Coordinates of N, CA and C in Angstrom, one line a residue:
M223 N 2.4 15.3 -6.2 CA 2.8 14.0 -5.5 C 3.6 13.3 -6.6
R224 N 4.3 12.3 -6.1 CA 5.2 11.5 -6.7 C 5.4 10.3 -6.1
G225 N 6.2 9.3 -6.5 CA 6.4 8.1 -5.7 C 5.4 7.1 -5.6
A226 N 5.5 6.0 -4.8 CA 4.6 5.0 -4.5 C 4.6 4.4 -3.3
I227 N 3.5 3.8 -2.8 CA 3.4 3.1 -1.6 C 2.8 1.8 -1.9
A228 N 3.5 0.7 -1.2 CA 3.1 -0.6 -1.4 C 2.8 -1.3 0.1
S229 N 1.9 -2.1 0.2 CA 1.6 -2.8 1.5 C 1.1 -4.2 1.4
S230 N 1.3 -4.9 2.4 CA 0.6 -6.2 2.4 C -0.5 -6.3 3.4
I231 N -0.8 -5.2 3.9 CA -2.0 -5.1 4.7 C -3.2 -4.6 3.8
A232 N -4.0 -5.7 3.4 CA -5.1 -5.3 2.6 C -6.3 -6.2 2.8
H233 N -7.2 -5.7 3.7 CA -8.2 -6.4 4.2 C -9.3 -6.8 2.9
D234 N -9.9 -7.8 2.9 CA -9.7 -9.2 3.6 C -8.8 -10.1 2.9
A235 N -8.4 -9.9 1.6 CA -7.6 -10.9 1.0 C -6.2 -10.9 1.3
H236 N -5.6 -9.8 1.7 CA -4.2 -9.6 2.2 C -3.3 -10.0 1.1
N237 N -3.7 -9.5 -0.1 CA -2.6 -9.5 -1.3 C -1.9 -8.2 -1.3
F238 N -0.9 -8.1 -2.0 CA -0.2 -6.8 -2.0 C -1.2 -5.7 -2.8
T239 N -1.1 -4.5 -2.2 CA -1.7 -3.5 -2.8 C -0.7 -2.3 -3.1
C240 N -0.8 -1.6 -4.0 CA 0.2 -0.4 -4.4 C -0.6 0.6 -5.1
A241 N -0.2 1.9 -4.6 CA -0.7 3.1 -5.3 C 0.4 4.0 -5.6
G242 N 0.4 4.6 -6.7 CA 1.6 5.3 -7.1 C 1.3 6.3 -8.3
M243 N 2.4 7.1 -8.5 CA 2.3 8.1 -9.5 C 3.0 7.7 -11.0
D244 N 3.8 6.7 -10.7 CA 4.7 6.2 -11.8 C 4.9 4.7 -11.8
D245 N 5.1 4.1 -12.9 CA 5.2 2.7 -13.0 C 6.6 2.3 -12.4
I246 N 7.7 3.0 -12.5 CA 9.0 2.6 -11.9 C 8.9 2.6 -10.4
S247 N 8.3 3.7 -9.9 CA 8.2 3.7 -8.5 C 7.3 2.6 -7.8
M248 N 6.2 2.3 -8.5 CA 5.3 1.2 -8.1 C 6.2 -0.1 -8.2
A249 N 6.8 -0.3 -9.3 CA 7.4 -1.6 -9.3 C 8.5 -1.6 -8.3
A250 N 9.3 -0.7 -8.1 CA 10.2 -0.6 -7.0 C 9.7 -1.0 -5.6
A251 N 8.6 -0.4 -5.3 CA 7.9 -0.7 -4.0 C 7.4 -2.1 -3.9
L252 N 6.9 -2.5 -4.9 CA 6.4 -4.0 -4.9 C 7.6 -5.1 -4.9
R253 N 8.7 -4.7 -5.6 CA 9.8 -5.7 -5.5 C 10.2 -5.8 -4.1
E254 N 10.4 -4.6 -3.5 CA 11.0 -4.6 -2.1 C 10.0 -5.2 -1.2
L255 N 8.7 -4.9 -1.4 CA 7.8 -5.6 -0.4 C 7.9 -7.1 -0.6
S256 N 7.8 -7.5 -1.8 CA 8.2 -9.1 -2.0 C 9.4 -9.6 -1.3
R257 N 10.5 -8.7 -1.5 CA 11.8 -9.1 -0.9 C 11.8 -9.2 0.7
I258 N 11.1 -8.4 1.3 CA 11.1 -8.2 2.8 C 10.0 -9.2 3.3
R259 N 9.1 -9.7 2.3 CA 8.1 -10.7 2.7 C 6.9 -10.2 3.5
G260 N 6.5 -8.9 3.1 CA 5.4 -8.2 3.6 C 5.7 -7.0 4.5
G261 N 4.9 -6.0 4.4 CA 5.1 -4.9 5.2 C 4.5 -3.7 4.4
I262 N 5.1 -2.5 4.7 CA 4.8 -1.3 4.0 C 6.0 -0.7 3.6
V263 N 6.0 -0.4 2.2 CA 7.2 0.4 1.4 C 7.0 1.6 0.8
I264 N 7.7 2.5 0.9 CA 7.4 3.8 0.0 C 8.8 4.0 -0.9
A265 N 8.6 4.2 -2.1 CA 9.7 4.3 -3.1 C 9.4 5.5 -3.9
E266 N 10.6 6.1 -4.4 CA 10.5 7.1 -5.4 C 11.6 6.7 -6.5
G267 N 10.9 6.5 -7.6 CA 11.8 6.0 -8.7 C 12.2 4.6 -8.3
E268 N 13.5 4.2 -8.3 CA 14.1 3.0 -8.1 C 14.6 3.0 -6.4
K269 N 14.6 4.3 -5.9 CA 15.0 4.4 -4.5 C 14.0 4.0 -3.4
I270 N 14.1 3.2 -2.5 CA 13.4 2.9 -1.3 C 13.7 3.9 -0.3
L271 N 12.5 4.6 0.0 CA 12.7 5.8 1.0 C 12.5 5.4 2.4
A272 N 11.6 4.3 2.5 CA 11.1 4.0 4.0 C 10.4 2.7 3.8
E273 N 10.5 1.9 5.0 CA 9.9 0.6 5.0 C 9.7 0.0 6.3
I274 N 8.8 -0.9 6.7 CA 8.7 -1.5 7.8 C 8.3 -3.0 7.5
E275 N 9.1 -3.9 7.9 CA 9.0 -5.4 7.6 C 7.9 -5.8 8.6
L276 N 6.8 -6.6 7.9 CA 5.8 -7.3 8.6 C 5.8 -8.8 8.2
P277 N 6.7 -9.5 8.7 CA 7.1 -10.8 8.3 C 6.0 -12.0 8.7
V278 N 5.3 -11.7 9.7 CA 4.2 -12.6 10.2 C 2.9 -12.4 9.4
G279 N 2.8 -13.2 8.4 CA 1.6 -13.0 7.6 C 1.4 -11.7 6.8
G280 N 2.5 -11.0 6.7 CA 2.4 -9.8 6.0 C 1.7 -8.6 6.9
L281 N 1.3 -9.0 8.3 CA 0.5 -8.1 9.0 C 1.3 -7.7 10.4
M282 N 2.1 -8.5 10.8 CA 2.7 -8.3 12.1 C 4.2 -8.1 12.1
S283 N 4.9 -7.3 12.8 CA 6.3 -7.1 13.1 C 6.9 -8.0 14.2
L284 N 8.2 -8.1 13.9 CA 9.0 -8.8 15.0 C 9.7 -7.8 15.7
L285 N 9.6 -6.4 15.3 CA 10.4 -5.5 16.1 C 9.8 -5.1 17.3
D286 N 10.6 -4.6 18.3 CA 10.0 -4.2 19.6 C 9.3 -2.9 19.4
A287 N 8.6 -2.4 20.2 CA 7.7 -1.2 20.0 C 8.5 0.0 19.7
G288 N 9.7 0.3 20.3 CA 10.4 1.6 20.1 C 10.9 1.4 18.5
E289 N 11.5 0.3 18.2 CA 12.0 0.3 16.7 C 10.9 0.4 15.8
G290 N 9.8 -0.4 16.2 CA 8.5 -0.2 15.2 C 8.1 1.2 15.0
L291 N 8.0 1.9 16.1 CA 7.6 3.4 16.1 C 8.6 4.2 15.2
K292 N 9.8 4.0 15.4 CA 10.8 4.7 14.4 C 10.6 4.4 13.1
K293 N 10.3 3.2 12.6 CA 10.1 2.8 11.2 C 8.7 3.5 10.8
L294 N 7.7 3.4 11.6 CA 6.5 4.0 11.1 C 6.6 5.6 11.1
E295 N 7.6 6.3 11.9 CA 7.7 7.8 11.7 C 8.5 7.9 10.4
A296 N 9.4 7.0 10.1 CA 10.1 7.2 8.9 C 9.2 7.0 7.6
L297 N 8.2 6.1 7.7 CA 7.4 6.0 6.7 C 6.5 7.2 6.5
A298 N 5.9 7.9 7.7 CA 5.1 9.1 7.5 C 6.0 10.2 7.0
A299 N 7.3 10.3 7.5 CA 8.0 11.4 6.9 C 8.3 11.2 5.3
A300 N 8.4 9.9 4.9 CA 8.5 9.7 3.5 C 7.4 10.1 2.7
R301 N 6.2 9.6 3.4 CA 4.9 9.9 2.7 C 4.6 11.3 2.5
D302 N 4.8 12.2 3.6 CA 4.8 13.6 3.5 C 5.7 14.3 2.5
A303 N 7.1 13.7 2.5 CA 8.1 14.3 1.7 C 7.7 14.1 0.2
L304 N 6.9 13.0 -0.2 CA 6.4 12.8 -1.5 C 5.3 13.7 -2.0
G305 N 4.7 14.5 -1.1 CA 3.6 15.4 -1.3 C 2.2 14.9 -1.0
C306 N 2.2 13.8 -0.3 CA 0.9 13.0 0.1 C 0.3 14.0 1.3
T307 N -0.8 14.3 1.1 CA -1.3 15.3 2.2 C -2.5 14.4 3.1
N308 N -2.6 13.2 2.7 CA -3.6 12.4 3.6 C -2.8 11.8 4.7
P309 N -3.0 12.1 5.9 CA -2.2 11.6 7.0 C -2.7 10.2 7.4
H310 N -3.7 9.6 6.7 CA -4.2 8.2 6.9 C -4.1 7.5 5.6
A311 N -3.1 8.0 4.7 CA -2.8 7.1 3.4 C -2.6 5.7 3.7
F312 N -2.0 5.2 4.7 CA -1.7 3.7 4.8 C -3.0 3.1 5.2
M313 N -3.8 3.6 6.0 CA -5.0 2.8 6.3 C -5.9 2.9 5.3
H314 N -6.2 4.1 4.6 CA -7.0 4.0 3.4 C -6.7 3.2 2.3
L315 N -5.4 2.9 2.1 CA -4.8 1.9 1.0 C -5.1 0.5 1.5
S316 N -5.0 0.3 2.7 CA -5.4 -1.1 3.4 C -6.9 -1.6 3.2
F317 N -7.7 -0.5 3.1 CA -9.2 -0.8 3.0 C -9.7 -0.6 1.7
M318 N -8.8 -0.3 0.7 CA -9.4 -0.3 -0.6 C -9.7 -1.7 -1.1
S319 N -9.0 -2.8 -0.5 CA -9.6 -4.0 -1.0 C -10.6 -4.7 -0.2
L320 N -11.1 -4.0 0.8 CA -12.1 -4.7 1.7 C -13.5 -4.6 0.9
S321 N -13.8 -5.6 0.3 CA -15.0 -5.5 -0.8 C -16.2 -5.6 -0.3
V322 N -16.5 -5.7 0.9 CA -17.8 -5.7 1.6 C -18.3 -4.4 2.0
I323 N -17.4 -3.3 2.1 CA -17.9 -2.0 2.2 C -17.8 -1.2 1.0
P324 N -18.9 0.0 1.0 CA -19.0 0.6 -0.1 C -17.9 1.6 -0.4
E325 N -17.7 2.0 -1.4 CA -17.9 2.4 -2.7 C -17.2 1.5 -3.7
L326 N -16.1 2.0 -4.2 CA -15.2 1.5 -5.0 C -14.1 0.6 -4.5
K327 N -14.0 -0.5 -4.8 CA -13.0 -1.4 -4.2 C -12.2 -2.2 -5.2
L328 N -10.8 -2.3 -4.9 CA -9.8 -3.0 -5.6 C -9.6 -4.4 -5.2
T329 N -10.0 -5.5 -5.9 CA -9.8 -6.9 -5.5 C -8.9 -7.7 -6.4
D330 N -8.7 -8.8 -6.0 CA -7.8 -9.6 -6.9 C -8.6 -10.1 -8.1
K331 N -10.0 -9.8 -8.1 CA -10.7 -10.1 -9.3 C -11.1 -8.9 -10.2
G332 N -10.5 -7.8 -9.8 CA -10.7 -6.5 -10.6 C -11.2 -5.3 -9.6
Y333 N -11.6 -4.3 -10.3 CA -12.1 -3.0 -9.7 C -13.6 -3.1 -9.8
F334 N -14.3 -2.9 -8.5 CA -15.8 -3.1 -8.5 C -16.4 -1.8 -7.8
D335 N -17.7 -1.5 -8.3 CA -18.6 -0.6 -7.8 C -19.3 -1.4 -6.8
I336 N -19.1 -1.3 -5.6 CA -19.9 -2.2 -4.6 C -21.2 -1.7 -4.3
T337 N -21.6 -0.3 -4.4 CA -22.8 0.2 -4.2 C -23.8 -0.1 -5.4
G338 N -23.2 0.4 -6.6 CA -24.1 0.2 -7.8 C -23.9 -1.1 -8.4
G339 N -22.9 -1.9 -8.0 CA -22.9 -3.3 -8.6 C -22.1 -3.4 -9.9
G340 N -21.4 -4.5 -10.0 CA -20.6 -4.8 -11.2 C -19.0 -4.1 -11.3
E341 N -18.5 -4.8 -12.1 CA -17.0 -4.6 -12.4 C -16.7 -3.3 -13.3
I342 N -15.8 -2.6 -13.0 CA -15.6 -1.3 -13.5 C -14.2 -1.7 -14.4
P343 N -14.3 -1.4 -15.6 CA -13.1 -1.7 -16.6 C -11.9 -0.9 -16.1
L344 N -10.8 -1.5 -16.2 CA -9.6 -0.7 -15.7 C -9.0 0.0 -17.0
F345 N -9.3 -0.3 -18.1 CA -8.8 0.3 -19.3 C -10.0 1.0 -20.3
V346 N -9.8 2.2 -20.7 CA -10.8 2.7 -21.6 C -10.4 2.5 -23.1
R347 N -11.5 2.0 -23.7 CA -11.4 1.6 -25.2 C -11.6 2.6 -26.1

């Protein structure tokens, strides 16, 4: 796998979330996500491979259904081209921040083990 995906769909806090294989791809995806004011972005290195703008609260599109479908299909193709084998990667990323359901959750306050309780350090000393 390579590249990064960033999204403004992040239940319940709706902050930006990003997962990736390298810092450059992640930074590019997050910069573009900020520029378009919310949505889903896939990047490889500095190159943006696909995106959908979700300017209404970072959750909803202004596109008609046909154009929205084309953008979602382009995102799926870019995801697959980067070697992601999870067909539900967008959904899984959006629920990583939903801190009320188990197990490990990424929040604006840190990384938490919801089942066992407590914050998980992001860095090993």
